[in-house]
Structures are given as structure tokens and as C-alpha cells.
Amino acid sequence: MKVDNRVTGKTKIAGVIGNPIEHSVSPQLHNTISKYLGVDLIYVPFRVEAGDIEDAVKGLKALNVIGFNVTIPYKKEVIKYLDENSKQALLMGAVNTVKNINGRLYGYNTDAEGFSRSFKEETGIGFAEKRVFIIGAGGAARAIAVKVAFEGAKEIFIANRTTSKANEIADIINYNISRIVETCSIKDRMTEDIFQNCDIIINTTSVGMYPETEISPLDGTGLAFSRGHIVYDVIYNPAKTKFLKDAEKAGCKTVNGMGMLFYQGINAYEIWTGIKLSSEITRKVFESIKDILPC
Ligand code: NAP
């Protein structure tokens, strides 16, 4: 039998903490990148029980991993156990990537970076001077709204079933970044004008996600897409939600959440290793793992 040299005494370690963790495709994604680049790094999943997150973070630090991802349900809680967090991650209220720099743990949010990168790659446009309409006000909405504000959006409108959560995100951005956010009700007739005047429409709710694929957050609201809208859905399962199908019928450019999922991982890898992945490597990695991505 030949010696298995994939892991040696010199191999660097990264991983992901969360619960559940069995469904995660991050190990395959990161290990495929390392294989392509010839980097001596292994990425492993760690299921952490509620109440054990502080011990898990201390343990990873003591074991000198190069970094780790944080997934549901610990993206918010982990912040208080890290040595420092990026300003954007703090405003987003969530960390999904941690880097170990000389024994100190630094928190970042690459979900929002993944969103931004996939949006620009697939549409060819950025957010500067754009009017953006965001449906939903959960964790994904907050990260996206903060990112879009940092990238120079002209106006952001947030419509959510629970108004108080939309107001909370608006306050965070208006007081810390720029006074560009307003909230509105998706069912208000006044919202129709706002919606029509926006350049970019983003669904950040879980409405339309598998298995309830026949519904859209716009059902029953009277809001309808126009040809000029660029429409993004953070959902990646199914690949084409009813929201995106309706947008396509209206002639809009549409993008699903698969690129966001993929690029959050690419960006995390770049943060840990300091290697900027070329578009050729990125494309090769995507081709290799696309069949195991969840849609
Ligand atoms: P979250 O914090 O729980 O927020 C859920 C949002 O959906 C809230 O705004 C909630 O409104 C709204 N919502 C849920 N059910 C609704 C309904 N029946 N009618 C109207 N609104 C409803 O979840 P999250 O972490 O933001 O995730 C949201 C979606 O983003 C999920 O589908 C998730 O898979 C996806 N996501 C994708 C990526 C990616 O990489 N592509 C990354 C993160 C998340 P209320 O506030 O009124 O409850």
C-alpha cells in the first residue's frame, strides 16, 4: 500500500463550525481549491452544540488553525468571542469567516462580499448611484443592505413583513454609513412608484425556497417587474424561483443566490491564504464542484 501524504505534520488546518453541518459543501469547495493551487491546507467540518461555541472558538485558537468559517446558527454569537471584527461585519451583525493572525482571531463577513462579487460578475454593473429595493429584513438583508450602502447606492428601500426589523437596518445604515435608507410596506399603494423607480430588486426572504417553490414574496402585492429592473434572489434552491421566473417573463436580467454561496467561500479562502484566485482557477473550481452545489 502507498503512503497517504495528503496530510503531514506541516499541513495547515481550516474548517467550519455550525449545527447542523453535515449538509455543508464547504469542505469540498475549499479542499478542491487547495488541490488546484497545490496549497498544503485541509478544511474540515466541526459540529458544535449550542452552549459550546466559546469553547470551540478557544479550542480552534489553541490548535492554531489558520482560520474557520462560521455558519448557522452562530454567525452573530461568535462575534463576542473574537479579538477583533471588521467594521462591515459589526454593522452587518454577523461573522462567517475568521482569520487567525499571530494568535489573534479576526472576524469578517464574506456573505456580503460573495453577493456583491456574484452580482457584478453576472450583471456587469455595480451599486454606485443605484436605487435598490430590498424585500426582507433578516440576516441576509442586513448584510446585503450594508454592503450596497458601502458601495455607494443612491437610495435603498427595505420592505419587510415585520416593519420593526426593516427600521432597525435602516437606522444602522442611516446613522453609520449614509442617510439613504427608507422603509416601506410591500402592500402600500405608494410603494408601486418607489418599486418602479428602482434599478435593482433583491429578494432576501426565504419565500419561494424549496419545498414551497410556487410562491413569490410579490404575490398579492400588486407590484410588478418592469423590463429595466435587474432582479436578484438570494435563494439558490430552486435555481429559478417563482420570483425570478416572473422577472424573466417581464424581460428583466435575473441572478440567483448560487454565486453568492460560491463566492463567499472563494473570498474566505483568499482571506486565509492571501492568495487572489484568478478568474480561470475560480471557473475551474466552479466547474468541478457545481454538481454537488445544493440546487
Ligand atoms: P432570516 O434572518 O430568518 O430572515 C428571513 C426573512 O424572510 C425575514 O425578512 C422574514 O420576515 C422573511 N420571511 C420569512 N417567511 C416569510 C413569509 N412567509 N412572508 C414574508 N416574509 C417572510 O433568514 P436569512 O438568514 O436572512 O436567510 C434568508 C434567505 O436567504 C434564505 O432563503 C437563505 O437560504 C438565503 N441565504 C442565501 C445565501 C446565499 O449564499 N445565497 C446566504 C444567506 C442566506 P420577518 O422578519 O417578518 O419574519
JSON list of C-alpha atoms and ligand atoms in Angstrom, two decimals, residues 72 75 111 136-141 160-162 165 204-207 209 234-236 257-258 260-261 264, ligand 1:
[
{"chain": "A", "resi": 72, "resn": "ILE", "atom": "CA", "xyz": [-25.98, 28.82, 11.09]},
{"chain": "A", "resi": 75, "resn": "LYS", "atom": "CA", "xyz": [-22.81, 33.91, 12.90]},
{"chain": "A", "resi": 111, "resn": "ASP", "atom": "CA", "xyz": [-21.53, 36.51, 2.55]},
{"chain": "A", "resi": 136, "resn": "GLY", "atom": "CA", "xyz": [-36.93, 41.17, 3.68]},
{"chain": "A", "resi": 137, "resn": "ALA", "atom": "CA", "xyz": [-35.03, 42.30, 6.76]},
{"chain": "A", "resi": 138, "resn": "GLY", "atom": "CA", "xyz": [-33.36, 39.19, 8.18]},
{"chain": "A", "resi": 139, "resn": "GLY", "atom": "CA", "xyz": [-29.66, 38.33, 8.36]},
{"chain": "A", "resi": 140, "resn": "ALA", "atom": "CA", "xyz": [-29.10, 38.20, 4.59]},
{"chain": "A", "resi": 141, "resn": "ALA", "atom": "CA", "xyz": [-30.94, 41.52, 4.09]},
{"chain": "A", "resi": 160, "resn": "ASN", "atom": "CA", "xyz": [-40.40, 43.54, 5.32]},
{"chain": "A", "resi": 161, "resn": "ARG", "atom": "CA", "xyz": [-43.37, 41.71, 6.83]},
{"chain": "A", "resi": 162, "resn": "THR", "atom": "CA", "xyz": [-42.14, 42.77, 10.29]},
{"chain": "A", "resi": 165, "resn": "LYS", "atom": "CA", "xyz": [-36.79, 44.75, 11.66]},
{"chain": "A", "resi": 204, "resn": "THR", "atom": "CA", "xyz": [-33.71, 38.29, 0.70]},
{"chain": "A", "resi": 205, "resn": "THR", "atom": "CA", "xyz": [-36.65, 36.41, 2.23]},
{"chain": "A", "resi": 206, "resn": "SER", "atom": "CA", "xyz": [-36.94, 32.63, 2.29]},
{"chain": "A", "resi": 207, "resn": "VAL", "atom": "CA", "xyz": [-40.27, 32.87, 0.41]},
{"chain": "A", "resi": 209, "resn": "MET", "atom": "CA", "xyz": [-37.36, 28.38, -1.25]},
{"chain": "A", "resi": 234, "resn": "VAL", "atom": "CA", "xyz": [-30.59, 35.10, -2.62]},
{"chain": "A", "resi": 235, "resn": "ILE", "atom": "CA", "xyz": [-32.31, 31.71, -2.83]},
{"chain": "A", "resi": 236, "resn": "TYR", "atom": "CA", "xyz": [-30.34, 29.06, -4.74]},
{"chain": "A", "resi": 257, "resn": "GLY", "atom": "CA", "xyz": [-28.04, 33.07, -4.98]},
{"chain": "A", "resi": 258, "resn": "MET", "atom": "CA", "xyz": [-25.69, 30.34, -6.16]},
{"chain": "A", "resi": 260, "resn": "MET", "atom": "CA", "xyz": [-23.24, 34.39, -3.54]},
{"chain": "A", "resi": 261, "resn": "LEU", "atom": "CA", "xyz": [-22.81, 30.98, -1.90]},
{"chain": "A", "resi": 264, "resn": "GLN", "atom": "CA", "xyz": [-18.38, 33.73, -0.01]},
{"chain": "B", "resi": 1, "resn": "NAP", "atom": "P1", "xyz": [-33.74, 35.20, 8.42]},
{"chain": "B", "resi": 1, "resn": "NAP", "atom": "O1", "xyz": [-32.78, 36.06, 9.15]},
{"chain": "B", "resi": 1, "resn": "NAP", "atom": "O2", "xyz": [-34.54, 34.19, 9.17]},
{"chain": "B", "resi": 1, "resn": "NAP", "atom": "O3", "xyz": [-34.75, 36.20, 7.64]},
{"chain": "B", "resi": 1, "resn": "NAP", "atom": "C1", "xyz": [-35.86, 35.66, 6.93]},
{"chain": "B", "resi": 1, "resn": "NAP", "atom": "C2", "xyz": [-36.57, 36.79, 6.17]},
{"chain": "B", "resi": 1, "resn": "NAP", "atom": "O4", "xyz": [-37.63, 36.20, 5.39]},
{"chain": "B", "resi": 1, "resn": "NAP", "atom": "C3", "xyz": [-37.25, 37.83, 7.08]},
{"chain": "B", "resi": 1, "resn": "NAP", "atom": "O5", "xyz": [-37.24, 39.08, 6.44]},
{"chain": "B", "resi": 1, "resn": "NAP", "atom": "C4", "xyz": [-38.67, 37.27, 7.18]},
{"chain": "B", "resi": 1, "resn": "NAP", "atom": "O6", "xyz": [-39.63, 38.24, 7.50]},
{"chain": "B", "resi": 1, "resn": "NAP", "atom": "C5", "xyz": [-38.87, 36.81, 5.77]},
{"chain": "B", "resi": 1, "resn": "NAP", "atom": "N1", "xyz": [-39.93, 35.81, 5.67]},
{"chain": "B", "resi": 1, "resn": "NAP", "atom": "C6", "xyz": [-39.87, 34.50, 6.04]},
{"chain": "B", "resi": 1, "resn": "NAP", "atom": "N2", "xyz": [-41.06, 33.90, 5.79]},
{"chain": "B", "resi": 1, "resn": "NAP", "atom": "C7", "xyz": [-41.88, 34.86, 5.25]},
{"chain": "B", "resi": 1, "resn": "NAP", "atom": "C8", "xyz": [-43.21, 34.86, 4.77]},
{"chain": "B", "resi": 1, "resn": "NAP", "atom": "N3", "xyz": [-43.97, 33.75, 4.79]},
{"chain": "B", "resi": 1, "resn": "NAP", "atom": "N4", "xyz": [-43.72, 36.01, 4.27]},
{"chain": "B", "resi": 1, "resn": "NAP", "atom": "C9", "xyz": [-42.97, 37.15, 4.22]},
{"chain": "B", "resi": 1, "resn": "NAP", "atom": "N5", "xyz": [-41.70, 37.20, 4.67]},
{"chain": "B", "resi": 1, "resn": "NAP", "atom": "C10", "xyz": [-41.15, 36.07, 5.18]},
{"chain": "B", "resi": 1, "resn": "NAP", "atom": "O7", "xyz": [-33.03, 34.37, 7.27]},
{"chain": "B", "resi": 1, "resn": "NAP", "atom": "P2", "xyz": [-31.73, 34.79, 6.41]},
{"chain": "B", "resi": 1, "resn": "NAP", "atom": "O8", "xyz": [-30.54, 34.20, 7.04]},
{"chain": "B", "resi": 1, "resn": "NAP", "atom": "O9", "xyz": [-31.79, 36.24, 6.15]},
{"chain": "B", "resi": 1, "resn": "NAP", "atom": "O10", "xyz": [-31.99, 33.95, 5.07]},
{"chain": "B", "resi": 1, "resn": "NAP", "atom": "C11", "xyz": [-33.00, 34.34, 4.16]},
{"chain": "B", "resi": 1, "resn": "NAP", "atom": "C12", "xyz": [-32.84, 33.57, 2.85]},
{"chain": "B", "resi": 1, "resn": "NAP", "atom": "O11", "xyz": [-31.56, 33.87, 2.30]},
{"chain": "B", "resi": 1, "resn": "NAP", "atom": "C13", "xyz": [-32.90, 32.06, 2.99]},
{"chain": "B", "resi": 1, "resn": "NAP", "atom": "O12", "xyz": [-33.61, 31.54, 1.88]},
{"chain": "B", "resi": 1, "resn": "NAP", "atom": "C14", "xyz": [-31.44, 31.63, 2.91]},
{"chain": "B", "resi": 1, "resn": "NAP", "atom": "O13", "xyz": [-31.27, 30.32, 2.38]},
{"chain": "B", "resi": 1, "resn": "NAP", "atom": "C15", "xyz": [-30.91, 32.67, 1.93]},
{"chain": "B", "resi": 1, "resn": "NAP", "atom": "N6", "xyz": [-29.46, 32.90, 2.04]},
{"chain": "B", "resi": 1, "resn": "NAP", "atom": "C16", "xyz": [-28.71, 32.66, 0.93]},
{"chain": "B", "resi": 1, "resn": "NAP", "atom": "C17", "xyz": [-27.34, 32.85, 1.00]},
{"chain": "B", "resi": 1, "resn": "NAP", "atom": "C18", "xyz": [-26.50, 32.57, -0.23]},
{"chain": "B", "resi": 1, "resn": "NAP", "atom": "O14", "xyz": [-25.30, 32.38, -0.12]},
{"chain": "B", "resi": 1, "resn": "NAP", "atom": "N7", "xyz": [-27.09, 32.59, -1.41]},
{"chain": "B", "resi": 1, "resn": "NAP", "atom": "C19", "xyz": [-26.73, 33.29, 2.18]},
{"chain": "B", "resi": 1, "resn": "NAP", "atom": "C20", "xyz": [-27.54, 33.55, 3.30]},
{"chain": "B", "resi": 1, "resn": "NAP", "atom": "C21", "xyz": [-28.92, 33.34, 3.22]},
{"chain": "B", "resi": 1, "resn": "NAP", "atom": "P3", "xyz": [-39.94, 38.61, 9.07]},
{"chain": "B", "resi": 1, "resn": "NAP", "atom": "O15", "xyz": [-38.80, 39.47, 9.54]},
{"chain": "B", "resi": 1, "resn": "NAP", "atom": "O16", "xyz": [-41.23, 39.32, 9.01]},
{"chain": "B", "resi": 1, "resn": "NAP", "atom": "O17", "xyz": [-40.02, 37.29, 9.79]}
]
